[in-house]
C-alpha positions as a Markdown table, in Angstrom:
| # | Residue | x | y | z |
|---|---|---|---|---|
| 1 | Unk | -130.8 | 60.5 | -111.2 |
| 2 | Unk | -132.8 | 63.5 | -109.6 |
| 3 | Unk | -131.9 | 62.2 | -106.3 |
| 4 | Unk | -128.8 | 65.0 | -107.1 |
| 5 | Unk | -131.2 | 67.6 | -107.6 |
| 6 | Unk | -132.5 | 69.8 | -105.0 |
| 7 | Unk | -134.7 | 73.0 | -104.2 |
| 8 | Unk | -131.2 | 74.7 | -104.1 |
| 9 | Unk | -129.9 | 73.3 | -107.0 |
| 10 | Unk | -127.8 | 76.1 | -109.1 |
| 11 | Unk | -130.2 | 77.2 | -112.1 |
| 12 | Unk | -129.8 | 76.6 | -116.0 |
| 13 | Unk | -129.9 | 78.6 | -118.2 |
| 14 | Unk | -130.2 | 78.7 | -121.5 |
| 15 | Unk | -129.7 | 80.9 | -124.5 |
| 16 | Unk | -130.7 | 80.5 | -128.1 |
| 17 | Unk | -129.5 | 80.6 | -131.6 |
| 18 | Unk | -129.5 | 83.4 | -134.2 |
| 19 | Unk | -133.0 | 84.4 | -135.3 |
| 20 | Unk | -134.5 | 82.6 | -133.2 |
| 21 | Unk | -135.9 | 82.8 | -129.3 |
| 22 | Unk | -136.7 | 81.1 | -126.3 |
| 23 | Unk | -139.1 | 79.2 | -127.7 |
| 24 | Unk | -136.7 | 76.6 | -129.1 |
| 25 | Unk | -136.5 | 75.0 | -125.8 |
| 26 | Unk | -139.8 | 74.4 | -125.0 |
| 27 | Unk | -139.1 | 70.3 | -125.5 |
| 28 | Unk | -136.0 | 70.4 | -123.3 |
| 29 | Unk | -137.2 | 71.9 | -120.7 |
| 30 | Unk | -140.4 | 69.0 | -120.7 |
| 31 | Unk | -137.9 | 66.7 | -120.3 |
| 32 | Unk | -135.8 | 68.1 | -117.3 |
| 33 | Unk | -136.4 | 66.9 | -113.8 |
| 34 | Unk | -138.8 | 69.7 | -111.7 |
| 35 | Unk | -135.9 | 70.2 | -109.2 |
| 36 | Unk | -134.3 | 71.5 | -112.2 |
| 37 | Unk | -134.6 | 75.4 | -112.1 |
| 38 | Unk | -134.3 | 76.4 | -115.7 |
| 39 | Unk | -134.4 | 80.0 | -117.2 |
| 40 | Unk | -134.3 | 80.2 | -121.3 |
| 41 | Unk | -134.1 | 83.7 | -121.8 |
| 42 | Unk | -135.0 | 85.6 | -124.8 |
| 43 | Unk | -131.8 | 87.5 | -125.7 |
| 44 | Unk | -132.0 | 91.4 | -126.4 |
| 45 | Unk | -133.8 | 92.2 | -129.5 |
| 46 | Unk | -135.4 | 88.6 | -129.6 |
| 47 | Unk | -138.6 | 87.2 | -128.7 |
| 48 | Unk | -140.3 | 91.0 | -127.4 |
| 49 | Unk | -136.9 | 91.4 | -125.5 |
| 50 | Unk | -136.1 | 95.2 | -125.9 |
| 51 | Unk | -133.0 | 95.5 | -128.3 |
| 52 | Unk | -130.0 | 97.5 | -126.1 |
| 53 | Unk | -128.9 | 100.8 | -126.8 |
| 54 | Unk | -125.7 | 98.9 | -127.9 |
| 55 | Unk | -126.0 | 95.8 | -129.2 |
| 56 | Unk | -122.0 | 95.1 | -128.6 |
| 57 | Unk | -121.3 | 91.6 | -127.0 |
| 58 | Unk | -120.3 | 93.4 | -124.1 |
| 59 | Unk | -123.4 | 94.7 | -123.5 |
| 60 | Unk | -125.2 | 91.8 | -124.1 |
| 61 | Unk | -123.1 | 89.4 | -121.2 |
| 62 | Unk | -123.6 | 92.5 | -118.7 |
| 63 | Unk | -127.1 | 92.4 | -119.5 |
| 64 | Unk | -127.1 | 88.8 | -119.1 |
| 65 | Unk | -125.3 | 88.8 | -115.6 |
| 66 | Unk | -128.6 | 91.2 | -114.5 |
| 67 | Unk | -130.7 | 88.0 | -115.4 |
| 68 | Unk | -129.7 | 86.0 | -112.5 |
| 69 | Unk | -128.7 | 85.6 | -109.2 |
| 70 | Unk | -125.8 | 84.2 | -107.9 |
| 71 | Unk | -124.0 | 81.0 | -110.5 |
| 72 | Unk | -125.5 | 79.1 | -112.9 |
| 73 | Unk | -125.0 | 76.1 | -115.0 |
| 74 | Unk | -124.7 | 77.9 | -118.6 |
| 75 | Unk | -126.2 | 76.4 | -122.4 |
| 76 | Unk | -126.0 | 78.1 | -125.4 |
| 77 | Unk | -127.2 | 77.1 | -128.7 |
| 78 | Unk | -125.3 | 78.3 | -132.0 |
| 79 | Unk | -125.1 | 81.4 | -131.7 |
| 80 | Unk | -126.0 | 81.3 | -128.0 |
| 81 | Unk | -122.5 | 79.8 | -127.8 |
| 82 | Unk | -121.1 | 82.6 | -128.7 |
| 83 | Unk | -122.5 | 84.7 | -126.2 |
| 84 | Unk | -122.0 | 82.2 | -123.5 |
| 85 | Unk | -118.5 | 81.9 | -124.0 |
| 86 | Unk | -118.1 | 85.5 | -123.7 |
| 87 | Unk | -119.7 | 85.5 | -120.6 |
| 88 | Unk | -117.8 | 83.1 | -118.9 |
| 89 | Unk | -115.1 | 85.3 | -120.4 |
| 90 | Unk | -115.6 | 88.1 | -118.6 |
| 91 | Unk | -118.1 | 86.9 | -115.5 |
| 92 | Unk | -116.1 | 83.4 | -114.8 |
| 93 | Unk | -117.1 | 83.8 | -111.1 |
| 94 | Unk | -121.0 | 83.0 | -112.5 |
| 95 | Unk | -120.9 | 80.0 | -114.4 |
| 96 | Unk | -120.7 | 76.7 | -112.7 |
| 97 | Unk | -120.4 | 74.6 | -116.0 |
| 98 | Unk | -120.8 | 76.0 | -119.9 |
| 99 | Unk | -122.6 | 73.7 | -122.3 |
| 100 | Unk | -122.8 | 74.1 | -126.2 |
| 101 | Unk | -124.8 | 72.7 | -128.8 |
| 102 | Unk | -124.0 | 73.0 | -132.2 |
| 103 | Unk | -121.6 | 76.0 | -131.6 |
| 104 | Unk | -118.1 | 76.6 | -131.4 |
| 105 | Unk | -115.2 | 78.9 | -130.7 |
| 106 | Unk | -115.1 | 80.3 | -134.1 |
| 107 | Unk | -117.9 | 80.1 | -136.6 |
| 108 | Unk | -115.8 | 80.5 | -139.8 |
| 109 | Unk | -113.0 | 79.5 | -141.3 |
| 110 | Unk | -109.3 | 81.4 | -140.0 |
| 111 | Unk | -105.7 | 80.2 | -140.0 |
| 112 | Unk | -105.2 | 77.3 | -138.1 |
| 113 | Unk | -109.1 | 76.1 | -137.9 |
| 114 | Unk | -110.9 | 75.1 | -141.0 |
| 115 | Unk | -114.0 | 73.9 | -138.6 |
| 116 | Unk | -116.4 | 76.4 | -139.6 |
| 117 | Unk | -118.0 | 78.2 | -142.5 |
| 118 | Unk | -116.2 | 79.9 | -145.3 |
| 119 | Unk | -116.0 | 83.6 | -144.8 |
| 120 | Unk | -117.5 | 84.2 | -148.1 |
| 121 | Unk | -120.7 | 82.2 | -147.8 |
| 122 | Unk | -121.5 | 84.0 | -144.6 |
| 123 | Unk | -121.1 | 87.2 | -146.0 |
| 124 | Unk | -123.3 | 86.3 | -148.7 |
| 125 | Unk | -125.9 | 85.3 | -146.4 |
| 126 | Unk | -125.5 | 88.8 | -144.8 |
| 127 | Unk | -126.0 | 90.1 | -148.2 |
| 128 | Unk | -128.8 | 87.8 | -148.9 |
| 129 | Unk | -130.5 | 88.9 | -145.3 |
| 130 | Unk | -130.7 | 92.5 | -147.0 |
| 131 | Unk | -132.1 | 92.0 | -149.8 |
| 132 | Unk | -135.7 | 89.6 | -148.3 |
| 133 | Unk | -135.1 | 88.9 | -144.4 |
| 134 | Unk | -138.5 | 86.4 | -144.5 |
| 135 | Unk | -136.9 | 84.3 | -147.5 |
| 136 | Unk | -133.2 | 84.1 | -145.8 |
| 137 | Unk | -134.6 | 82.8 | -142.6 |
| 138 | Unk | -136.9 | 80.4 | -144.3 |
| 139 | Unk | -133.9 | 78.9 | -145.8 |
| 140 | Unk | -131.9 | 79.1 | -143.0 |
| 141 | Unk | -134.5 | 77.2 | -140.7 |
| 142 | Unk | -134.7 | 74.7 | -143.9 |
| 143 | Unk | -130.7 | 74.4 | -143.2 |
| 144 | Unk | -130.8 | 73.6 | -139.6 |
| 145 | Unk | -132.6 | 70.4 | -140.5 |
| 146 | Unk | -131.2 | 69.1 | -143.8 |
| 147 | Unk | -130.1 | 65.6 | -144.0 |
| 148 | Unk | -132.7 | 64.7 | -141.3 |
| 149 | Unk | -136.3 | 63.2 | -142.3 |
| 150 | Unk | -140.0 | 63.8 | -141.0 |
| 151 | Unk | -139.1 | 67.9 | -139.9 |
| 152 | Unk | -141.3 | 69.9 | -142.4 |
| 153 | Unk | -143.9 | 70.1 | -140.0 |
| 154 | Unk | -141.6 | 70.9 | -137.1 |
| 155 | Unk | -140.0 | 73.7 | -139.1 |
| 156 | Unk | -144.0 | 75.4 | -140.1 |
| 157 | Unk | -143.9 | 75.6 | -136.4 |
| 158 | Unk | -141.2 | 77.1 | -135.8 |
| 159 | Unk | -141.5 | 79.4 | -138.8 |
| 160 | Unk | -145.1 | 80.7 | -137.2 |
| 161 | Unk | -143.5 | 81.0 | -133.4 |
| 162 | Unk | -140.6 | 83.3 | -135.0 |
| 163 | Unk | -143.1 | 85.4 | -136.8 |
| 164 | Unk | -145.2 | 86.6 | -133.8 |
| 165 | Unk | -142.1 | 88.4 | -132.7 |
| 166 | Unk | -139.7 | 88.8 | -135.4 |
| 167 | Unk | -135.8 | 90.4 | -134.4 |
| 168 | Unk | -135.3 | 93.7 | -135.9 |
| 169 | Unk | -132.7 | 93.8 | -139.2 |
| 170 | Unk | -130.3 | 95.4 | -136.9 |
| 171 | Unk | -130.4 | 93.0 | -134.1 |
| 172 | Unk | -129.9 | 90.2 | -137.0 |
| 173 | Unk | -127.0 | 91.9 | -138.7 |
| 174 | Unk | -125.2 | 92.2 | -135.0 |
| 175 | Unk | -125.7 | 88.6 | -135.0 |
| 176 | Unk | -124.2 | 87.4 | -137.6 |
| 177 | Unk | -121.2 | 90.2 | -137.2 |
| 178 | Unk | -120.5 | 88.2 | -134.4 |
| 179 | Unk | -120.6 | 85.0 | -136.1 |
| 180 | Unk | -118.1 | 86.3 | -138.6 |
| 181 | Unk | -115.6 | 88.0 | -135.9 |
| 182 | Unk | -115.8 | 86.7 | -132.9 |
| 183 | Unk | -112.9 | 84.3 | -132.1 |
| 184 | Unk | -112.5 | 82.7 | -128.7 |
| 185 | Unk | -110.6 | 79.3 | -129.5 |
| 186 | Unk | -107.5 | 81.3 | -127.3 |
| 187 | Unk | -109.4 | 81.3 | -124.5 |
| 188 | Unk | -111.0 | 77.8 | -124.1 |
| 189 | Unk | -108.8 | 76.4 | -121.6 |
| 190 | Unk | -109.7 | 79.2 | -119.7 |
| 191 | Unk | -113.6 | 78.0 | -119.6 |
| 192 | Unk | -115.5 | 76.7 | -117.1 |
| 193 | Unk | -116.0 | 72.4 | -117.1 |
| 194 | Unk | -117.3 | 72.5 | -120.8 |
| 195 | Unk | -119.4 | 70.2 | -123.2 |
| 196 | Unk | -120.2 | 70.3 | -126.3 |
| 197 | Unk | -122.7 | 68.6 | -128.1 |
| 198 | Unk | -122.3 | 68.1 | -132.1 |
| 199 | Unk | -124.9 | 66.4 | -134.7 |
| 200 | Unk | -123.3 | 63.9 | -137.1 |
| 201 | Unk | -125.6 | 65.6 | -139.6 |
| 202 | Unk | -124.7 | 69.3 | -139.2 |
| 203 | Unk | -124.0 | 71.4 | -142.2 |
| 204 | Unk | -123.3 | 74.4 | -140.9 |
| 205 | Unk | -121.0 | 73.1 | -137.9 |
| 206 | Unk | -118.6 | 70.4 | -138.8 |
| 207 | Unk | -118.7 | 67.1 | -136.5 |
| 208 | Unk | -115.1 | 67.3 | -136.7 |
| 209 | Unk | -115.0 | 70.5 | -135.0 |
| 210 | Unk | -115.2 | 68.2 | -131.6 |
| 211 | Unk | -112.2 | 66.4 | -132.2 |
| 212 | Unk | -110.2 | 69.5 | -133.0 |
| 213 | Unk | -111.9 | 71.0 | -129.8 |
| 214 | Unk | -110.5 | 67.8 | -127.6 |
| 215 | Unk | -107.1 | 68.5 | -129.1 |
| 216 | Unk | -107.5 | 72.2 | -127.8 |
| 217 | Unk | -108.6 | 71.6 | -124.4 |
| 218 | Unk | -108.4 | 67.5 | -123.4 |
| 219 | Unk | -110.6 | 67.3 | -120.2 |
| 220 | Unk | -113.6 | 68.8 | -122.0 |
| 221 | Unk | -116.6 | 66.6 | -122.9 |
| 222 | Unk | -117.5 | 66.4 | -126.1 |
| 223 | Unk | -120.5 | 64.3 | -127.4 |
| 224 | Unk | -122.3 | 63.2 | -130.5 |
| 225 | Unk | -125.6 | 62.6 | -131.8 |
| 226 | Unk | -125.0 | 60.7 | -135.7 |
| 227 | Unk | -127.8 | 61.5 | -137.0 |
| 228 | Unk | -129.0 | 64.7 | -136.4 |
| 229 | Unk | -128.1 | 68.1 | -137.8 |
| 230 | Unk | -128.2 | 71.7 | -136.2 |
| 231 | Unk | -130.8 | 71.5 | -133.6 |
| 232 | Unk | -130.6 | 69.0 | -131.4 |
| 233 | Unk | -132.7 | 70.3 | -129.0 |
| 234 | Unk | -135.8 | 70.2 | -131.4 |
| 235 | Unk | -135.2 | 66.7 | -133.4 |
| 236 | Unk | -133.6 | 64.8 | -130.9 |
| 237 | Unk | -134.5 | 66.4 | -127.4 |
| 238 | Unk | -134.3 | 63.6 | -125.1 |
| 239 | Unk | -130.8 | 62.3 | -126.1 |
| 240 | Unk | -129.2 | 65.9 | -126.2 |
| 241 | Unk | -131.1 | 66.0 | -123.0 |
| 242 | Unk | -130.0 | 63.2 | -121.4 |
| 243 | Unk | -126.6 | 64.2 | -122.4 |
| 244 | Unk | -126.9 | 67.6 | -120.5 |
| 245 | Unk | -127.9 | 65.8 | -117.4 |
| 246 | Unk | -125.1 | 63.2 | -117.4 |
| 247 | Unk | -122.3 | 65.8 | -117.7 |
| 248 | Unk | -124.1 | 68.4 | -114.9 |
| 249 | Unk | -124.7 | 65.4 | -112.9 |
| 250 | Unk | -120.7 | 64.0 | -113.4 |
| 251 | Unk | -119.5 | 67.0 | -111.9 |
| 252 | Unk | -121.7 | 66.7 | -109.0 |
| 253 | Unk | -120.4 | 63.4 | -108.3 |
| 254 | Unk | -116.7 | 64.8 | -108.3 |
């Protein structure tokens, strides 16, 4: 499989979830072959990443198309999604191929897709986020692995890596204002060769999100991992893994 791989080979790079940093990768990116050239980046206001002066999602894709040189192969996480979508958006020239994990084109609920989270939960987690940020994200982290067994050490480490260098209340609010408006199911026949990656177990990102996604845009790979909820990349790293590799390495063989 590496024999595809080279020196040259067009970097990946990968972008993480709400809340949480580049850290999250860590397994992944023990699992990908050396020829590999992989970049998780912290995004702004994460992980000792300076916050921007304006934390718009325009901002935030310019900033990201300062990160890198020439294309790249893009992978965004949840949130990450989000902000990878966008950047194929507006920097389509860039990005080679788009990857998503547990995301999708519109976190919550709106006429026409019923894939996502109801409005009114999210802005009750907004409001929850107010009132005891440490408690909402201990919950949250608690969510991303419901369903699944054997995690509670896995989340204690991940709760200790997110403390060293905790976001900023502002840069979690923008967050999540972009998980309740941004929109971009219009727009995904205009993305790069996509995949997305769902876990049979997710609660906060339906499973059937992918089948609605195939009706949307029909050459786009979609794949599935039954028993595993919203991070993949931490419970069940060498399957989403291998995944990754099979579609990057499918289009190389085109």
């Amino acid at each position: 499989m590496n024999a595809f791989f080279s020196s040259n080979s067009i970097p990946l790079i990968a972008l993480h979830g709400w809340g949480m940093n580049e850290s999250v990768w860590q397994s992944m990116d023990a699992l990908l072959p050396d020829e590999i050239d992989f970049l998780a980046l912290n995004l702004p206001g994460y992980g000792g990443t300076e916050a921007l002066p304006e934390m718009t999602m325009e901002a935030t894709v310019d900033w990201l198309a300062d990160q890198f040189d020439g294309i790249c192969h893009l992978l965004g996480w949840s949130m990450g999604g989000l902000v990878a979508q966008a950047f194929c958006h507006r920097y389509p020239e860039r990005v080679e191929s788009v990857s998503f994990v547990a995301s999708t084109p519109s976190f919550v609920q709106r006429d026409g897709w019923r894939e996502g989270m109801e409005e009114a939960v999210l802005k009750q987690f907004m409001q929850s986020l107010s009132e005891n940020q440490s408690t909402t994200i201990r919950r949250f982290i608690a969510l991303q692995f419901m369903g699944e067994s054997g995690t509670a050490k896995l989340q204690k480490q991940l709760r200790e890596s997110l403390s060293i260098q905790p976001p900023s209340s502002d840069t979690l609010d923008t967050g999540l204002k972009w998980l309740l408006n941004c929109d971009y199911r219009q727009d995904l026949e205009r993305l790069p060769p996509q995949h997305w990656i769902f876990g049979g177990l997710d609660r906060l990102i339906p499973v059937s999100a992918g089948r609605d996604i195939q009706l949307l845009v029909p050459d786009a790979s979609i794949s599935y991992l039954d028993e595993c909820g919203h991070a993949p990349l931490l419970t069940q790293a060498e399957a989403m893994t291998e995944k990754l590799l099979d579609f990057i390495l499918q289009l190389k063989s085109k």
